[in-house]
Coordinates of C-alpha atoms and ligand atoms in Angstrom, one line a residue:
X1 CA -34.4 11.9 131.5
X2 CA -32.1 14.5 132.9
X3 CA -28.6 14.9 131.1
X4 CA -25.7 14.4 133.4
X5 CA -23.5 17.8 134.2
X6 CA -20.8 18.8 131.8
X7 CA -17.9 17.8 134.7
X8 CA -19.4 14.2 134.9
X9 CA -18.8 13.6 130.8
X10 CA -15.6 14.7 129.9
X11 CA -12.7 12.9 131.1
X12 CA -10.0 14.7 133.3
X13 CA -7.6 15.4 131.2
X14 CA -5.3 13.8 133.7
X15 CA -6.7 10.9 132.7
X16 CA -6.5 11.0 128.7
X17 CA -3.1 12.5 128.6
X18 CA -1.9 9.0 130.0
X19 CA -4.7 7.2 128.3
X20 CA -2.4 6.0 125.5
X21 CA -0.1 4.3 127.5
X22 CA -2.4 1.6 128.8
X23 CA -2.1 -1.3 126.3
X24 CA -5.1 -1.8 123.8
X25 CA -7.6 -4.2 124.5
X26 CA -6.6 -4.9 128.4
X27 CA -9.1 -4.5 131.4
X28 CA -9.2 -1.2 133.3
X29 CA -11.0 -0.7 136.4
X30 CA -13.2 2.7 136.9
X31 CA -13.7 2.6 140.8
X32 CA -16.3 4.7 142.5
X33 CA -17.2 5.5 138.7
X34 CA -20.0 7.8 139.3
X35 CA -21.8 8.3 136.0
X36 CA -19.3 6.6 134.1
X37 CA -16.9 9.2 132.4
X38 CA -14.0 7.4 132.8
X39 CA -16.0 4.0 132.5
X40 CA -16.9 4.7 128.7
X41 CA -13.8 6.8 127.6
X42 CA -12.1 3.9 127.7
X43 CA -14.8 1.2 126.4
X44 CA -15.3 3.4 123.2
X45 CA -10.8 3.2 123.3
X46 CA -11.5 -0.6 123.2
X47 CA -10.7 -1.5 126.5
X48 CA -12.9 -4.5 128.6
X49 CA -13.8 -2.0 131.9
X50 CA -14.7 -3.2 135.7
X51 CA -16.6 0.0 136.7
X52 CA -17.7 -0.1 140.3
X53 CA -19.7 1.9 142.5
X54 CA -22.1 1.9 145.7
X55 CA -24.5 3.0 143.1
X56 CA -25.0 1.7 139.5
X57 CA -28.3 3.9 139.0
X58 CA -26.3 6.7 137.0
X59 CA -24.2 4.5 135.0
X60 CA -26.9 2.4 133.5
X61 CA -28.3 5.5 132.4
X62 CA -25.9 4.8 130.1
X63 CA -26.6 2.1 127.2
X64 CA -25.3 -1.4 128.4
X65 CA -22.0 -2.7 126.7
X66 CA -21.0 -5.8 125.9
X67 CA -17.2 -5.1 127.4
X68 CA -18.8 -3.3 130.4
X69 CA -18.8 -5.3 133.7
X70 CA -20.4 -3.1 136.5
X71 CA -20.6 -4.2 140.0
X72 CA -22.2 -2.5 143.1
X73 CA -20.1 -2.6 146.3
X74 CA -20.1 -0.1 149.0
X75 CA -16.4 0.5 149.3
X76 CA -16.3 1.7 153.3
X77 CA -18.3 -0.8 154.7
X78 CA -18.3 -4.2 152.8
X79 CA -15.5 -6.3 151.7
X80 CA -12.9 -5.3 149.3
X81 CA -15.2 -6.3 146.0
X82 CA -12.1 -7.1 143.7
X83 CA -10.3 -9.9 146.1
X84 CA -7.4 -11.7 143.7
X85 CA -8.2 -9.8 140.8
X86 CA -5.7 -7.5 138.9
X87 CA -6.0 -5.0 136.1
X88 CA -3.8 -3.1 133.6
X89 CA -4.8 0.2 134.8
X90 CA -6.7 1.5 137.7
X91 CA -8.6 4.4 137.4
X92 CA -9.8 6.9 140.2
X93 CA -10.9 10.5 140.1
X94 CA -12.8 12.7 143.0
X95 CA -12.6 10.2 145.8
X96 CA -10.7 8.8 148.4
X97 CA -11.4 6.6 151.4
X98 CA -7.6 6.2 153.1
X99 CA -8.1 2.4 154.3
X100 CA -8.3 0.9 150.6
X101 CA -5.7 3.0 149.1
X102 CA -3.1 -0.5 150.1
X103 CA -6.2 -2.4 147.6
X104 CA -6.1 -0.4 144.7
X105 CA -2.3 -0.6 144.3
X106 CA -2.4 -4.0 144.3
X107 CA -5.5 -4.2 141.9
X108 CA -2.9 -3.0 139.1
X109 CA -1.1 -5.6 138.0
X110 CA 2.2 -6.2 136.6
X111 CA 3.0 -3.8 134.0
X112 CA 0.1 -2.0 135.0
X113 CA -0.5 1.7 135.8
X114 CA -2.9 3.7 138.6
X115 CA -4.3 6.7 137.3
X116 CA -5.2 8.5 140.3
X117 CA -6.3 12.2 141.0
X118 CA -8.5 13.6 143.5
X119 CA -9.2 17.0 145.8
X120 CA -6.0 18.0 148.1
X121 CA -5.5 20.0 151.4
X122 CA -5.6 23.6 150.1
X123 CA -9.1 22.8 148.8
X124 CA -10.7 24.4 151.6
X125 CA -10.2 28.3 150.4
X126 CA -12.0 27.5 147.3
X127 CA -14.8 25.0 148.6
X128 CA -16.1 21.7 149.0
X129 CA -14.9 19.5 149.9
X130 CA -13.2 20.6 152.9
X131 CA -13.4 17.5 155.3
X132 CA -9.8 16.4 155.9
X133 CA -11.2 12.6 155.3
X134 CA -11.7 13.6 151.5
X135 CA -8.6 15.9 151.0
X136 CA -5.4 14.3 149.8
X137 CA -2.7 15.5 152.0
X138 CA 0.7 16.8 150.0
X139 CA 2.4 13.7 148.8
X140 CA 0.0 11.2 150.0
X141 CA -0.9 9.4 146.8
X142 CA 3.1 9.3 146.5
X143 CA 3.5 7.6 149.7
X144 CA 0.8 4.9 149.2
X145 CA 2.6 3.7 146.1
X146 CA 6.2 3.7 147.4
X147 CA 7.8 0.7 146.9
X148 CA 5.5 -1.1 144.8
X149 CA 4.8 1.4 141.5
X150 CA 7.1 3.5 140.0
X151 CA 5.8 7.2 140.1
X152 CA 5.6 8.6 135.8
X153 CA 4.1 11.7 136.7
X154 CA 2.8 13.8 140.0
X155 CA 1.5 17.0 140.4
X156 CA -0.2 18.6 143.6
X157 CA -1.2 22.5 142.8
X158 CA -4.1 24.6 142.2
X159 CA -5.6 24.3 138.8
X160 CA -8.4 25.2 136.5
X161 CA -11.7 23.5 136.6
X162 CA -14.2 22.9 134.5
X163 CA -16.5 25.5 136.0
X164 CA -14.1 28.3 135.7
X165 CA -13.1 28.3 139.6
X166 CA -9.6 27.2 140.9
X167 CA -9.5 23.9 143.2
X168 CA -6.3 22.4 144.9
X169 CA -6.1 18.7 142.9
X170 CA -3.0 16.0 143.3
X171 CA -2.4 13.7 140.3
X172 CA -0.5 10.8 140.0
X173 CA 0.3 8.6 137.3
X174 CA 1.9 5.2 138.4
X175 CA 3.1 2.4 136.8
X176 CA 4.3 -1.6 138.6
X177 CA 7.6 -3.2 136.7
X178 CA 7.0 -5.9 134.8
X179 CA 8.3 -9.3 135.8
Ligands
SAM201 C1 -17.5 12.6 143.1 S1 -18.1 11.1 142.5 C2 -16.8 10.7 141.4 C3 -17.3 9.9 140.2 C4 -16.2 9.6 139.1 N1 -15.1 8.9 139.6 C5 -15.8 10.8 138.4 O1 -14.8 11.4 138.7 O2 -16.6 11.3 137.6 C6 -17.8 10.0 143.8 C7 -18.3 8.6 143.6 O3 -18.0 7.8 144.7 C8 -19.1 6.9 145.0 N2 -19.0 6.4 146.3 C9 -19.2 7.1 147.5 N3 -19.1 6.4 148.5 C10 -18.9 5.1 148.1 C11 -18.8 3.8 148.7 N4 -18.9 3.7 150.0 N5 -18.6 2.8 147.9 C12 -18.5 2.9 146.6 N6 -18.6 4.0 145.9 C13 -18.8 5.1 146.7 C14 -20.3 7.8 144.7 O4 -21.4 7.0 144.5 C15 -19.8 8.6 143.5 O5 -20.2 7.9 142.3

């Protein structure tokens, strides 16, 4: 069986710097999880995880897990999968599609958080992806959660990857009040 690529292991470190502040034990959803990174970072933290994806085929390369619950939706062209449901953190790296973004700020529930970071206009100069549908324009992610989550942390800026290239990234860290 081939191994996965180093980029699609590892966790963005976005995502475990902010790790610690989702409570223990509560359900995070991994959407568009791809292989899983984020899916099992934080089932092996303890955490009960949704992971969805239009296809489950490189996550249950992975062994099952009793806390895992893994569903296949295509996110563009079927319903919105996750209809009533809400989760203590929402977790989505290396994809956008613009017309769910209002769905996956209400997926994180009260006292929740969104950890959200994905490719950003600028990307172009260094490569893929350069379709304008996939690049985050400057401030976007900050304007989708105005008014309803209270922004922790935000960055837009060219950065490091894992492959020792540069790529044009914007980050947010989010977080809804508690009632
Ligand atoms: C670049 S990968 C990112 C995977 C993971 N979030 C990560 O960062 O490691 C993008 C993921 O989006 C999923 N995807 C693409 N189109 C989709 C759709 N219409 N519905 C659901 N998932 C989709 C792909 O299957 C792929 O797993």
């Amino acid at each position: 069986m081939n191994k996965p690529p180093v980029h699609a292991v590892a966790p963005e470190p976005w995502v475990v710097r902010f790790a610690t502040q989702i409570p223990p034990g509560q359900r995070v959803l991994d959407l568009a999880c791809g292989h899983g990174r984020h899916t099992h970072f934080f089932l092996e933290r303890g955490h009960p995880v949704t992971a969805v994806d239009i296809d489950l085929s490189r996550l249950a390369k992975r062994p099952a897990h009793p806390r895992l619950e893994a569903i296949e939706a295509d996110l563009e062209h079927g319903p919105w999968p996750l209809e009533q449901r809400r989760f203590a953190a929402v977790v989505v790296t290396n994809y956008l599609w613009r017309p769910i973004l209002p769905n996956i700020v209400a997926s994180v529930e009260d006292g929740g958080a969104l950890l959200y970071e994905t490719f950003a206009r600028g990307q172009e100069r260094f490569g893929k992806p350069t379709n304008p549908a996939f690049l985050l324009e400057p401030g976007e992610l900050l304007e989708a959660v105005r008014g309803q989550l209270i922004v922790h942390a935000y960055e837009h800026g060219e950065f490091p990857v894992p492959n020792g290239c540069r790529a044009v990234r914007q980050r947010l860290y989010a977080r809804r009040a508690s009632t």
